[in-house]
Amino acid sequence: MTPVVRYAPSPTGRLHIGNIRPAMLNWLFALARSGEYVLRMDDTDLARSTRESADGIEADLGWLGIRPTRLVRQSERTALYDAARDRLIEAGRLYPCYETEDELDRRRKRARALGKPPIYDRAALNLTAEDRARLEAEGRRPHWRFKLDGRPVHFDDLIRGPQTVNTASMSDPVLVREDGTYLYTLPSVVDDIDLGITHVIRGEDHVSNTGTQIEIIEALGGKVPFFAHHNLLTGAEGEGLSKRLGSLSVAELREEGYEAIAVAIVAVLTGTSLSVEPYESLEALARRLDLSMISHGPARFDPAELETLNARLLHAMPYEAAEPRLAELGLADEKLWLALRENLTRFPQIAEWARVVTGPIEPVIADEDREFLAVARDLLPPEPWDETTWSAWTNAVKDATGRKGKALFLPLRLALTGRHDGPELKSLLPLLGRKACLDRLPAPSGSRT
Ligand code: GLU
């Protein structure tokens, strides 16, 4: 059986790091099994869904390396939902109700006061044809509820283990609003059946919907898929990451220069039994990760972990992998990359370090080091220069001046780069070349260069 999974965002904003978790878990699951990946835009809420968000989500997924096999938009599939609605009505599983929100609210309060659970009392099931005609003549339009079986529904969650939901303790869910539009449940179930979804992998905020959904799937004669409900990614304090806040949106992370794979790894491996560490590709990550490794506790996102992982990935990135992006910046030079990569936490910083090499820079020269630096300048060896030049030169400077350790190295670094820290000078020196070093080091006082 080829697995078919789906990622089903509502296009009401851009993706943030918390949304990447289900998007990526589904993708990795499909990747490891040569399965199919359906991107389903849950855009039935016409007031809040926009095409711009949908396009943005597609772009975000593309940047992350997710290539859906198929894209569907619920707004284009209404005929399917209408047909399912009619079948449920015919089967007596969908019934019209006329209560207003206020009436329902009063009933819930009354039930609570009597110590009963505030579930819908199914009063509408007793309405006669005349009652309905009278209510409709008053201008009321029905909303439609699904009649639950009221039995325990069992399913084996691939992450959380065996689950039982007792639908007897739940209100019959409203599937169709008064204006005829659908709430999330029916279109989702109809699509899962129609698209042949074999595995529903989604956030644990949906676990409570699963009992109802299984009942509807069965009522429609569909095959019940496997379910897997994962823990949600939260902020450091356990707070939710809201899509509409735009906090840590994929677009921003991309803009800030994070590696797509670093973002993917952190979004997926946080809150699992695997540690957050570099993987060479999504395929490699897919081979390693199993749904059973997802923990049941919270998954707290730590931005520092993303930063560290991103740096580790860059420090080990071979030139071939960096080359196309370096070329875009006009910096395609293997030696430059190998010398500078260890100093990057994000890729775009390469431009800043490259400027340290090409100049101009502002050498930092303390008055008390001027004489020392002038001696060092005089001792610069002739070219060609290589990785051994730095130690040959600094040994000579040490012998001539008696300086060692920080007193020897820091003034040289400050003068040559204008900075306190940075890439190893032994790799930097051949990139700078003798001419630039002569320019950056002060000439002995009184002499002219
Ligand atoms: N559109 C729903 C959501 O974003 C999909 C839930 C599901 O995967 O069934 O929460």
Coordinates of C-alpha atoms and ligand atoms in Angstrom, one line a residue, residues 6-11 19 22 26 40-43 74 184 188 192 200-203 205-206 209 213 227 229 243, ligand 1:
R6 CA -1.9 15.3 3.6
Y7 CA -1.0 18.6 5.1
A8 CA -4.1 20.8 5.5
P9 CA -3.4 24.4 6.4
S10 CA -6.1 27.1 6.4
P11 CA -4.7 29.8 4.2
N19 CA 3.1 24.8 11.4
P22 CA 2.9 18.8 10.8
N26 CA 3.9 14.3 6.9
R40 CA -5.0 20.6 0.9
M41 CA -5.9 24.2 1.4
D42 CA -8.7 24.4 4.0
D43 CA -10.1 27.5 2.5
Q74 CA -11.6 22.9 -0.6
Y184 CA -14.1 22.2 9.1
S188 CA -12.1 17.3 5.9
D192 CA -9.7 12.3 3.4
V200 CA -3.7 11.5 9.1
I201 CA -0.7 13.1 10.9
R202 CA -1.6 16.3 12.7
G203 CA -1.4 18.2 15.9
D205 CA -5.3 19.8 19.3
H206 CA -7.3 17.6 16.9
N209 CA -12.2 15.5 16.8
Q213 CA -14.6 12.0 12.3
F227 CA -4.2 8.6 12.9
H229 CA -1.4 13.2 16.8
K243 CA 0.2 31.8 12.9
Ligands
GLU1 N1 -7.2 23.0 8.6 C1 -7.0 22.2 9.8 C2 -6.0 22.9 10.7 O1 -5.2 23.7 10.2 C3 -6.6 20.8 9.4 C4 -6.7 19.8 10.5 C5 -6.4 18.4 10.1 O2 -5.3 18.1 9.8 O3 -7.4 17.6 10.0 O4 -6.0 22.7 11.9

